Every structure is written in C-alpha cells, then in structure tokens.
mmCIF file with all atom_site columns, C-alpha atoms in Angstrom:
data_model
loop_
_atom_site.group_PDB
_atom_site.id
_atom_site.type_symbol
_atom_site.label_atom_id
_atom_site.label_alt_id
_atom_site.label_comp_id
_atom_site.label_asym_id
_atom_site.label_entity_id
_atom_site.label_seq_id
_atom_site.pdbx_PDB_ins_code
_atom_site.Cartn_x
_atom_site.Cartn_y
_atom_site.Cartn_z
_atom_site.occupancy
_atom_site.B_iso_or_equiv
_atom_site.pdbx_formal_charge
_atom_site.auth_seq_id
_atom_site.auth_comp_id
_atom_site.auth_asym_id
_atom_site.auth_atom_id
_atom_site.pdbx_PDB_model_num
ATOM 1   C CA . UNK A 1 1   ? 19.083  -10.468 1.713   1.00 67.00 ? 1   UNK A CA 1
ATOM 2   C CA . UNK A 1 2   ? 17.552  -12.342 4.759   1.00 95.00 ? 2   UNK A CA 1
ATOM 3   C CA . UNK A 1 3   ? 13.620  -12.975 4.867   1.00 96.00 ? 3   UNK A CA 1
ATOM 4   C CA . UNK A 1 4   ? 13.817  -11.733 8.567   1.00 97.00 ? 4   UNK A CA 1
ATOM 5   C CA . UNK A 1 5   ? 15.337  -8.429  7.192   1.00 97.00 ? 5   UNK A CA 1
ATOM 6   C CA . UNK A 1 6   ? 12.771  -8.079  4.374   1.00 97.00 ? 6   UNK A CA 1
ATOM 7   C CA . UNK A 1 7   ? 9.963   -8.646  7.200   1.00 98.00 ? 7   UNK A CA 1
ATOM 8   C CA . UNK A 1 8   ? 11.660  -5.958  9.928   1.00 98.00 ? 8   UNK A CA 1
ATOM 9   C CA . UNK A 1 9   ? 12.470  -3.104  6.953   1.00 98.00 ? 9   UNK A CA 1
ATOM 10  C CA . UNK A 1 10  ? 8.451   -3.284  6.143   1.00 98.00 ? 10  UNK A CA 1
ATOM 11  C CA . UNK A 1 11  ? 7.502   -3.518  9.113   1.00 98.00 ? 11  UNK A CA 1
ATOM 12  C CA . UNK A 1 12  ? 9.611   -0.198  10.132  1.00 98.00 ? 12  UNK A CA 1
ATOM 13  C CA . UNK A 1 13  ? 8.700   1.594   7.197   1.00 98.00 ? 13  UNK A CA 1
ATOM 14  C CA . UNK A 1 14  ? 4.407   0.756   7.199   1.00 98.00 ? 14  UNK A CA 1
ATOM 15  C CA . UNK A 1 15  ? 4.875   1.773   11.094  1.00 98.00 ? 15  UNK A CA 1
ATOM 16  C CA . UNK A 1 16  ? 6.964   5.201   9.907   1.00 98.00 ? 16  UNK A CA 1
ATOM 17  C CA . UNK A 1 17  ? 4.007   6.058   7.766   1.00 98.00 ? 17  UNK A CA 1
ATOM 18  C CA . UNK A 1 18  ? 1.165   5.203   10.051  1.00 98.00 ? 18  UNK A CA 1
ATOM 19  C CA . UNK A 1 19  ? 2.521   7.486   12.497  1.00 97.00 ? 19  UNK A CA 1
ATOM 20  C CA . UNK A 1 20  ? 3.660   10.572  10.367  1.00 95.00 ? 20  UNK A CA 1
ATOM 21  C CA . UNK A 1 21  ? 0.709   10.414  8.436   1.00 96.00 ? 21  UNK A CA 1
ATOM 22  C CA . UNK A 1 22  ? -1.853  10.218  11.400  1.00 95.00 ? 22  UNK A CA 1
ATOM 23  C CA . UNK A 1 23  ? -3.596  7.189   10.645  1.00 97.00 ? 23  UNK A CA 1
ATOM 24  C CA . UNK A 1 24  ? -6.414  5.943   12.342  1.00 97.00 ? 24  UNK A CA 1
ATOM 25  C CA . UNK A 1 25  ? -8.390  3.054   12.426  1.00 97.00 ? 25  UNK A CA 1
ATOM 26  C CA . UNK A 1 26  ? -10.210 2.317   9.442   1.00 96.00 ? 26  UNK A CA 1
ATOM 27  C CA . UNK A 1 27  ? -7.927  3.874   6.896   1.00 97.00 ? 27  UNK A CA 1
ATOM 28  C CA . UNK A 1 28  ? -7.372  2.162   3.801   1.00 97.00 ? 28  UNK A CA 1
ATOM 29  C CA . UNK A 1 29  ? -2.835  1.536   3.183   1.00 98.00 ? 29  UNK A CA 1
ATOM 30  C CA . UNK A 1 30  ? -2.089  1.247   -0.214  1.00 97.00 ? 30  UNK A CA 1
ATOM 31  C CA . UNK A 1 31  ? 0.704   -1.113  -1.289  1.00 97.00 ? 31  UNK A CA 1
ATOM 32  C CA . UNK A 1 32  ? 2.377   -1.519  -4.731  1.00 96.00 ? 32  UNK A CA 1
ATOM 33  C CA . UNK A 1 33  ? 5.522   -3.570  -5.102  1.00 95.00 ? 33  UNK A CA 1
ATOM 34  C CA . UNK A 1 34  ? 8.021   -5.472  -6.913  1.00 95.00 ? 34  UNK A CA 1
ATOM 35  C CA . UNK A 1 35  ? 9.535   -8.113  -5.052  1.00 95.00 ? 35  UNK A CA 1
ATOM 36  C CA . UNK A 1 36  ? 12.164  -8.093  -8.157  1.00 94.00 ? 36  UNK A CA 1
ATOM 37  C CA . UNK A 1 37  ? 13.469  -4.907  -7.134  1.00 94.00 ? 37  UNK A CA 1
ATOM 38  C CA . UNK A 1 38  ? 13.832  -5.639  -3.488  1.00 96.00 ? 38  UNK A CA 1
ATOM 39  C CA . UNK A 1 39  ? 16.355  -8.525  -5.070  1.00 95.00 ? 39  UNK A CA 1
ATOM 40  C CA . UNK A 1 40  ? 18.414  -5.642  -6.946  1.00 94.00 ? 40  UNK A CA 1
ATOM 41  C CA . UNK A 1 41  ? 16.817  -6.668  -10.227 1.00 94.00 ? 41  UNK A CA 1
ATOM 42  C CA . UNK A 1 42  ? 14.417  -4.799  -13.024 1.00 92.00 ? 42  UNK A CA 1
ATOM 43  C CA . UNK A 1 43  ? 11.005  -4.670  -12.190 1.00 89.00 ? 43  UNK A CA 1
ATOM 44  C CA . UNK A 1 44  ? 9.114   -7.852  -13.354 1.00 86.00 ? 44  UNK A CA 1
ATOM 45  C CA . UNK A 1 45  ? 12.322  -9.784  -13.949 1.00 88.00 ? 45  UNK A CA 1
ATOM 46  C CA . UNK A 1 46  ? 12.884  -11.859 -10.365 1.00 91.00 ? 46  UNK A CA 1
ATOM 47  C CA . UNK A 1 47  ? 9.428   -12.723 -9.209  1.00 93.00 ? 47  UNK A CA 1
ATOM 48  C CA . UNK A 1 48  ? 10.067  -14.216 -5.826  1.00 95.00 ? 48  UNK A CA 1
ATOM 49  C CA . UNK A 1 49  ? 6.698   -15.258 -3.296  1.00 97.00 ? 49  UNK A CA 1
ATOM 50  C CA . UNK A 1 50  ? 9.297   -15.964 -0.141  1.00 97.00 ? 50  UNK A CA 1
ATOM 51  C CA . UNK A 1 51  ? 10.303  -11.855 -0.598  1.00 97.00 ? 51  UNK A CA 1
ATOM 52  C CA . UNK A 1 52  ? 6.264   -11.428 -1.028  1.00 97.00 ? 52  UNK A CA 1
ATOM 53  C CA . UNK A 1 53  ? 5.421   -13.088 1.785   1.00 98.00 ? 53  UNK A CA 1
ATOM 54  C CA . UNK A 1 54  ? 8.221   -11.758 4.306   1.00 98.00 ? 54  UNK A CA 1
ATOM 55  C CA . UNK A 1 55  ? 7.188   -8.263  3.059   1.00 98.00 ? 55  UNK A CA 1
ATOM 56  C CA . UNK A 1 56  ? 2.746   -9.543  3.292   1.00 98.00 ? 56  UNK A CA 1
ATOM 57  C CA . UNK A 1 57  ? 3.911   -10.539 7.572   1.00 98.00 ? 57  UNK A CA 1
ATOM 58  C CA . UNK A 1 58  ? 5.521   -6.901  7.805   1.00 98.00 ? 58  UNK A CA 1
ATOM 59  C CA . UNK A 1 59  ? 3.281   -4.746  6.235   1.00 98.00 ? 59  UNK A CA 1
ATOM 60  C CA . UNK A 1 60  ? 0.230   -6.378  7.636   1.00 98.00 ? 60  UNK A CA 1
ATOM 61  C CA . UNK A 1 61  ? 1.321   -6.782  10.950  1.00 98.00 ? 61  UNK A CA 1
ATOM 62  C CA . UNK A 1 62  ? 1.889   -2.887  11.449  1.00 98.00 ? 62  UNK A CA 1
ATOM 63  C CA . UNK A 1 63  ? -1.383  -2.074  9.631   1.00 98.00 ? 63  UNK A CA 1
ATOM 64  C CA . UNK A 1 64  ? -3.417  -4.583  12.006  1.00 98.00 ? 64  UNK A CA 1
ATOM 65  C CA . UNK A 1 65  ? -1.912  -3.244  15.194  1.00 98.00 ? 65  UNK A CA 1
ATOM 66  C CA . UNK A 1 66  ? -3.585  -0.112  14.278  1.00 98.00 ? 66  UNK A CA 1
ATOM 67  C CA . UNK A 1 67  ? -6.399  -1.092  12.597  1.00 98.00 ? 67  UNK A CA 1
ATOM 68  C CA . UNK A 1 68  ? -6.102  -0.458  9.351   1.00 98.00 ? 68  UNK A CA 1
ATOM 69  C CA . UNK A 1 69  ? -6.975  -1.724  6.231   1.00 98.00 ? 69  UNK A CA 1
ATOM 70  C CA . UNK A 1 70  ? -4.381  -3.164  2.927   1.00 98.00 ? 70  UNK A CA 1
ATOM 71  C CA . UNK A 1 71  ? -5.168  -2.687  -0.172  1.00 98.00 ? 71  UNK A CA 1
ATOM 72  C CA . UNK A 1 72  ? -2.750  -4.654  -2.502  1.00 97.00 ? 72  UNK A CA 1
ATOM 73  C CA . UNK A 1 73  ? -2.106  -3.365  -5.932  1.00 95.00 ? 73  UNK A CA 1
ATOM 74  C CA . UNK A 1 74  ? -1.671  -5.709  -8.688  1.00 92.00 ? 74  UNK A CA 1
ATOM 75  C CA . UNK A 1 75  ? 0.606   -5.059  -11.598 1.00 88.00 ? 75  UNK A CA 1
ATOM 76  C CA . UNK A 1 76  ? -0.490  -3.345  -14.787 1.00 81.00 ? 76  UNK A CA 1
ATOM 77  C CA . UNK A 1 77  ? -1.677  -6.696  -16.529 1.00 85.00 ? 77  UNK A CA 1
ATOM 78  C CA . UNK A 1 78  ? -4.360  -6.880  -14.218 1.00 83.00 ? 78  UNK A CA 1
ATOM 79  C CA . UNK A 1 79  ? -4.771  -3.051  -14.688 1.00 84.00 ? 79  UNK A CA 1
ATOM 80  C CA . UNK A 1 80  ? -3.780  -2.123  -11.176 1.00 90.00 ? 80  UNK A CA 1
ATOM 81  C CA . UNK A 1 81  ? -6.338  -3.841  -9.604  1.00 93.00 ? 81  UNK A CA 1
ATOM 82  C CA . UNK A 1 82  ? -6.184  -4.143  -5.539  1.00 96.00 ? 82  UNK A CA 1
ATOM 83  C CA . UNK A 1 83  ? -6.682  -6.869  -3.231  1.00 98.00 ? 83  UNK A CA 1
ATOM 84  C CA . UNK A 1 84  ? -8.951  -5.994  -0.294  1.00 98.00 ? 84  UNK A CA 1
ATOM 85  C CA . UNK A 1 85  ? -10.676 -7.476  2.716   1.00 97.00 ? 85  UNK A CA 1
ATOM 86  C CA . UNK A 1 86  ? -14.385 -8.039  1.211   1.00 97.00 ? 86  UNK A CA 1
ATOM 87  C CA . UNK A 1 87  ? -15.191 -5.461  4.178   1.00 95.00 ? 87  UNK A CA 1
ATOM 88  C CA . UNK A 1 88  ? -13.531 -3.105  2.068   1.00 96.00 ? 88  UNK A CA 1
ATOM 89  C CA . UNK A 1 89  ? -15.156 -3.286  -1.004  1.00 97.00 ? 89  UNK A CA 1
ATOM 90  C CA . UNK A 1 90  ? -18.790 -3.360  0.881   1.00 96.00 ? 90  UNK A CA 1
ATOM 91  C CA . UNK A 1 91  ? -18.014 0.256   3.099   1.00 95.00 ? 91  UNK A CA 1
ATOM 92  C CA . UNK A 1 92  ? -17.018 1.454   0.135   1.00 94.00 ? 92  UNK A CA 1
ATOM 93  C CA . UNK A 1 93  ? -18.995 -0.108  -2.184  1.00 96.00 ? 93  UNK A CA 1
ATOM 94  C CA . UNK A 1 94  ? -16.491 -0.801  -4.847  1.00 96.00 ? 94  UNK A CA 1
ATOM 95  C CA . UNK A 1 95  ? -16.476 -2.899  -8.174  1.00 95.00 ? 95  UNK A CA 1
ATOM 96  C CA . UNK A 1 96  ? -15.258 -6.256  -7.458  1.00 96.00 ? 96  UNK A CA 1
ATOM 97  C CA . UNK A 1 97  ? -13.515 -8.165  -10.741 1.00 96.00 ? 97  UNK A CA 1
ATOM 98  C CA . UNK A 1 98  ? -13.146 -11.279 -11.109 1.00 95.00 ? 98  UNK A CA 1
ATOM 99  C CA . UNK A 1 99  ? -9.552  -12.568 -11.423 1.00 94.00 ? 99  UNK A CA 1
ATOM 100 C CA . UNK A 1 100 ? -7.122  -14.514 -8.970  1.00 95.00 ? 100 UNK A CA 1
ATOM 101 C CA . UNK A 1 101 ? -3.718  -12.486 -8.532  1.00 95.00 ? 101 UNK A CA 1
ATOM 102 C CA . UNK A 1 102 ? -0.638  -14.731 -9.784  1.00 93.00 ? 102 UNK A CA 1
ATOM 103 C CA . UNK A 1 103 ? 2.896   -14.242 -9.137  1.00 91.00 ? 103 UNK A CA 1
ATOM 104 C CA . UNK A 1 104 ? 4.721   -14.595 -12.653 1.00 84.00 ? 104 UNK A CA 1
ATOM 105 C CA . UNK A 1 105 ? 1.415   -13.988 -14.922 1.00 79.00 ? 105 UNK A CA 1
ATOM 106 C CA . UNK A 1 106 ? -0.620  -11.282 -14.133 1.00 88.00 ? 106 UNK A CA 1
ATOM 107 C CA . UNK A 1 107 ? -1.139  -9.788  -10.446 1.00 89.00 ? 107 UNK A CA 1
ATOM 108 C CA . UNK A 1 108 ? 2.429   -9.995  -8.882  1.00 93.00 ? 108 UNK A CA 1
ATOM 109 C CA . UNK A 1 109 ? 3.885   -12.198 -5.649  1.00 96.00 ? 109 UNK A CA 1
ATOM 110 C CA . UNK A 1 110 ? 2.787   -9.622  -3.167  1.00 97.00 ? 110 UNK A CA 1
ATOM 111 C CA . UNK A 1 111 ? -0.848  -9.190  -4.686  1.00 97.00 ? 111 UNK A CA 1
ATOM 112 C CA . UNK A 1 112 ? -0.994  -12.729 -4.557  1.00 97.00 ? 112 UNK A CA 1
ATOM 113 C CA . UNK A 1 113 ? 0.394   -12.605 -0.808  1.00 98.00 ? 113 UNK A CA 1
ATOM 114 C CA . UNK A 1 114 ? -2.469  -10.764 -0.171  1.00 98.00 ? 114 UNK A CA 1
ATOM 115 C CA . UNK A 1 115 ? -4.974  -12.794 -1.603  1.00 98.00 ? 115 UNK A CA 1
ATOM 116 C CA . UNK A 1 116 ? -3.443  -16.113 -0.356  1.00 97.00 ? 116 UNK A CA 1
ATOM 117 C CA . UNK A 1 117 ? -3.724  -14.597 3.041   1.00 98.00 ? 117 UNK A CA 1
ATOM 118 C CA . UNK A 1 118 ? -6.037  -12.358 3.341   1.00 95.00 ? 118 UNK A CA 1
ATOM 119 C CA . UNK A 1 119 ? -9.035  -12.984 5.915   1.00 94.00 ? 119 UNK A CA 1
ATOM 120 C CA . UNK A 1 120 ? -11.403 -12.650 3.517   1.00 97.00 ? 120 UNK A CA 1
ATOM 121 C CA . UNK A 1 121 ? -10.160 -11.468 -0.030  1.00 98.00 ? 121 UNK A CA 1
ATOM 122 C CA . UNK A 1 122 ? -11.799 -9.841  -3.160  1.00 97.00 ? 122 UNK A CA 1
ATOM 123 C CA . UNK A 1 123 ? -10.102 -8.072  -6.280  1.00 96.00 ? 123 UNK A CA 1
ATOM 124 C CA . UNK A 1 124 ? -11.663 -4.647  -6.989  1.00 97.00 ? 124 UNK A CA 1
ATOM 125 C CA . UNK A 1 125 ? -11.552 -2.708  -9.989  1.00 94.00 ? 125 UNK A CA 1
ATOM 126 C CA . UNK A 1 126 ? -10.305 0.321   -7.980  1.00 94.00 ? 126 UNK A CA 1
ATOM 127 C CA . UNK A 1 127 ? -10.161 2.450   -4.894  1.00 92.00 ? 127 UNK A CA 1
ATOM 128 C CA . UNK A 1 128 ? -12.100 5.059   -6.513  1.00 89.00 ? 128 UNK A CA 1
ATOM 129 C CA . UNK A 1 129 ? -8.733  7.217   -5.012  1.00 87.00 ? 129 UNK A CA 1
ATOM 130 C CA . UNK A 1 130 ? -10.130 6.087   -1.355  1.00 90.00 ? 130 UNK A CA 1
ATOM 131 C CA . UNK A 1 131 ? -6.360  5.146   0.144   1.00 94.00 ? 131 UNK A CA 1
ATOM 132 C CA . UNK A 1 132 ? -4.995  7.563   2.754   1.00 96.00 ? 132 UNK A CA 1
ATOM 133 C CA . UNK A 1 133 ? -1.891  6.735   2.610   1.00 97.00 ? 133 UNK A CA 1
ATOM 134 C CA . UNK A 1 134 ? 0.204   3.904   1.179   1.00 97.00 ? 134 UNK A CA 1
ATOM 135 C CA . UNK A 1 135 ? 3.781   2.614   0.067   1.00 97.00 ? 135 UNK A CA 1
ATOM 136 C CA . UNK A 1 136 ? 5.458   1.902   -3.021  1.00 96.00 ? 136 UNK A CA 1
ATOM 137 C CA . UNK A 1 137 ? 8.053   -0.415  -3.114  1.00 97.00 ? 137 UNK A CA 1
ATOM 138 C CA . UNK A 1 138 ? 9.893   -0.787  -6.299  1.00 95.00 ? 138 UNK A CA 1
ATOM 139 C CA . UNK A 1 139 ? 8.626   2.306   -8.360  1.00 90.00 ? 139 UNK A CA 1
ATOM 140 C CA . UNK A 1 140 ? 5.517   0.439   -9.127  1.00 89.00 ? 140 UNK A CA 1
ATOM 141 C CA . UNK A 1 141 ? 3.039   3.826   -8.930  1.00 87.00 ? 141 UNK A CA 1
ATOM 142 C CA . UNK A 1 142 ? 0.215   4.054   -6.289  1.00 88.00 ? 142 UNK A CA 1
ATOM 143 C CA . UNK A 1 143 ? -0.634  7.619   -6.252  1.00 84.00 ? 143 UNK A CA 1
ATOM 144 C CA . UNK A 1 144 ? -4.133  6.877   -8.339  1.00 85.00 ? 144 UNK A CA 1
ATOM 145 C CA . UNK A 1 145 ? -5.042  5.038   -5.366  1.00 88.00 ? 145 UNK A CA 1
ATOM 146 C CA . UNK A 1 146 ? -4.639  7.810   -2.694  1.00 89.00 ? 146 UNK A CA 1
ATOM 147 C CA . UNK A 1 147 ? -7.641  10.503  -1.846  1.00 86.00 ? 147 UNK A CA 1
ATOM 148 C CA . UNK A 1 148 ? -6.701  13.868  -3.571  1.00 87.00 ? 148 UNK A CA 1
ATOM 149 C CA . UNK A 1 149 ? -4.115  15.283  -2.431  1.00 89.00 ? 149 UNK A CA 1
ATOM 150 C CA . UNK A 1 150 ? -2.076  12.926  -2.468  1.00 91.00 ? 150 UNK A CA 1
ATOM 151 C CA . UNK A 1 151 ? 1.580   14.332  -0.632  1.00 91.00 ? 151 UNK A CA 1
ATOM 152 C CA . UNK A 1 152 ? 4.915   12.694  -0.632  1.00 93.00 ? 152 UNK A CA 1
ATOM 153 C CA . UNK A 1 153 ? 5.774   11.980  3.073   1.00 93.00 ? 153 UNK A CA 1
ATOM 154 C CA . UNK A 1 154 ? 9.620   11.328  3.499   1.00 94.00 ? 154 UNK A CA 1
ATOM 155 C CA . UNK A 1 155 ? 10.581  8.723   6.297   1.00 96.00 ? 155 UNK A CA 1
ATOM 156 C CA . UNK A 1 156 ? 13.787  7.599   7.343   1.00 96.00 ? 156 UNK A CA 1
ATOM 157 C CA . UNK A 1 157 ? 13.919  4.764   5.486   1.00 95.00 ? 157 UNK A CA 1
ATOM 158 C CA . UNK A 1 158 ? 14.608  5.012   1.793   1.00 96.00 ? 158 UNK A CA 1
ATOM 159 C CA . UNK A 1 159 ? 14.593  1.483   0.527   1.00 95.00 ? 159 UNK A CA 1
ATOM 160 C CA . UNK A 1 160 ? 13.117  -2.232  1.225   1.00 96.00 ? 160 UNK A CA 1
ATOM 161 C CA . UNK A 1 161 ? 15.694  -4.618  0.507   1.00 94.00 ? 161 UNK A CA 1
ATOM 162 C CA . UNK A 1 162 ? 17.159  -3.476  -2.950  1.00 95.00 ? 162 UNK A CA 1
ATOM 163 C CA . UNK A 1 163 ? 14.190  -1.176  -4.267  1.00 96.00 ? 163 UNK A CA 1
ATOM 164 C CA . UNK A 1 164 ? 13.587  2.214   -3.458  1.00 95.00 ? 164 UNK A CA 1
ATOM 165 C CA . UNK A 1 165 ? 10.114  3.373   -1.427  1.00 96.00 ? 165 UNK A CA 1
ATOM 166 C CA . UNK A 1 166 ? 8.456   6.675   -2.366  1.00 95.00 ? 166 UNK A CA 1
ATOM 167 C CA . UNK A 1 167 ? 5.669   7.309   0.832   1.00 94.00 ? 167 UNK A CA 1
ATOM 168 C CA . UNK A 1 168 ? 2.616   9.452   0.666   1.00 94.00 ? 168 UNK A CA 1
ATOM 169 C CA . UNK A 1 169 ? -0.406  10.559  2.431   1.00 94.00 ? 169 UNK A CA 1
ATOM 170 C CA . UNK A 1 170 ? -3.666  12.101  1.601   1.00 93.00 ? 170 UNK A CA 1
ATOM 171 C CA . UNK A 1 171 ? -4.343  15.597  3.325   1.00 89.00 ? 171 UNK A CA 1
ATOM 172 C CA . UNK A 1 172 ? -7.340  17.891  2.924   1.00 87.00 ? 172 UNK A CA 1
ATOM 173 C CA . UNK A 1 173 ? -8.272  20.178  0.329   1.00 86.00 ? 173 UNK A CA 1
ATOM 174 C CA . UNK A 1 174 ? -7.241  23.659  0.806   1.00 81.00 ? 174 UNK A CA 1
ATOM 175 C CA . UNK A 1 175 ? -10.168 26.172  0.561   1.00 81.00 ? 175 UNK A CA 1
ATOM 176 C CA . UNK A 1 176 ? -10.680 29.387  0.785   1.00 78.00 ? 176 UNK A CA 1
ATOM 177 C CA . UNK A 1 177 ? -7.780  31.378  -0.886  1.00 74.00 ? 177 UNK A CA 1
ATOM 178 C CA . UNK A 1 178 ? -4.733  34.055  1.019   1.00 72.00 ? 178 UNK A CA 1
ATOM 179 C CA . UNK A 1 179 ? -7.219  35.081  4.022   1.00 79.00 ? 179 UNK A CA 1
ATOM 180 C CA . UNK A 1 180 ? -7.948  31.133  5.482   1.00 81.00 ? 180 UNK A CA 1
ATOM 181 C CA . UNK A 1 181 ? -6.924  29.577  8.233   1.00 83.00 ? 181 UNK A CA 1
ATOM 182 C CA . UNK A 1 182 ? -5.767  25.957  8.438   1.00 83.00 ? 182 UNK A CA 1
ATOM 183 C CA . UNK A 1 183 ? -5.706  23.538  10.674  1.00 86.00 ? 183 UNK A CA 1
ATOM 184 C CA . UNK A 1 184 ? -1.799  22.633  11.129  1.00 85.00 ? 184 UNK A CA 1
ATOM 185 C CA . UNK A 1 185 ? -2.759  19.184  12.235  1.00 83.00 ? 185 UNK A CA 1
ATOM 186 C CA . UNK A 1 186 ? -4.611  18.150  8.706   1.00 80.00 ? 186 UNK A CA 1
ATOM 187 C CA . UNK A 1 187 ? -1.667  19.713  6.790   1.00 76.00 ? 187 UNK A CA 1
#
C-alpha cells in the first residue's frame, strides 16, 4: 500500500471522529496502533517507521486543524505509556516516565513517530482516562485511555491500510434515573 494512501485514510478517519464526536479545541485524541497490521501482518511482527510516519502526518494534521491534542500510546512493553506534548502532561498534571519510545524494542513506530516529531514531547505514565476520544488502529486497545464512558462511535471507514479501526468517544455520565432529562447533544 502507498504512503500517500496510508497518510489520506488517517487523515479521513481522525477528521470522521473529530466531527461525530464533537471535539473541540483542547481535547486530548488517543492513538494506539500497529503499523504491522496496516501491512496485513500480526501485530508486532512488521514494524515499519515509513507506515508510522505517513499515518504521524495524517493523524496530526487533522487533530492540529482543530486544535487538539495526540496522545500516542506505546505498546504493552512500555506498559501503554503515551506520548504527549509536555503541555499535556502540565494541564493535566500527569506522571511523566522516563523512557524513549523505539520502534522494534519497546514503544512501537508510531509512538516513536510521535516522539521524533512532536513539538515538544514527554512519555507519561498515563492519561489518568483523560482522552475524549481516540483511534485504534490494529486492535491495539485504547479504551483505558478515554474519560468514562467511553462509547464506540462507528465511521465510515473500517480499516487503515490492512488493520481494522475500532473509534470511540467519551460522553457524560447519565444521572438521575427513568424521570431525567438529557441533553441529546452530550449523548
């Protein structure tokens, strides 16, 4: 599959999201992924930093026409540690850790996308489930990440590359039992 392709898919699917989940500025976009599966292959097995970065332009580019913040999620050997802008971690005052994100070791190509790249990056211990939304690319598991409650959001677009994307978003609580109200717009 073509770089270009790998860039526009991500691109159209991050945009997708933004808009059916109501993102605004200042959100935090959770993104886990396995560049192997967008090549067709198992999970871990086809490490590839061109697919990272293709999917790094796409994703980023839609998040920082709105405003938003990435959060990059590192594979299980760094315990799902995220990438973030050091802004981030200091509005939210998170944990920062101290390891460097590495493509065939322990982090992943697109967590180390995000670090190479980033404006400013840190690794943090968690999101403390701060996301609002987010992407996983490759069955990699995000939904610790994502406020409770975390909701699958369908889009049109049901892979990236090779590897199949599950979407969510965070909504509101429900309170208040059979007799409330909602508000259809925070549903």
């Amino acid at each position: 599959m073509a770089l270009e392709e790998i860039e526009k898919e991500s691109y159209q699917a991050v945009t997708e999201i933004c808009e059916a989940a109501h993102l605004a500025r200042g959100n935090v976009f959770v993104v886990g992924c396995s560049t192997s599966e967008v090549l067709g292959q198992k999970i871990g097995t086809n490490t590839n930093m061109d697919v990272a970065e293709a999917l790094y332009r796409g994703i980023t580019r839609a998040l920082d026409e709105r405003g938003i913040f990435l959060a990059a999620q590192c594979c299980e050997h760094l315990n799902r540690a995220l990438v973030v802008d050091r802004a981030v971690m200091e509005r939210y005052d998170l944990e920062q850790v101290n390891a460097i994100p590495q493509p065939n070791h322990a982090g992943g190509a697109f967590a180390t996308a995000a670090y190479k790249n980033g404006a400013d990056p840190v690794l943090v211990e968690s999101l403390d489930a701060r996301a609002d939304a987010g992407i996983d690319i490759g069955d990699t598991l995000i939904g610790m990440h994502i406020h409770p409650v975390a909701v699958p959001l369908r889009i049109s677009r049901k892979t990236i590359g090779e590897a199949h994307i599950t979407c969510a978003r965070r909504r509101p609580k429900y309170t208040g039992g059979q007799r409330a109200i909602y508000d259809p717009k925070l549903m």
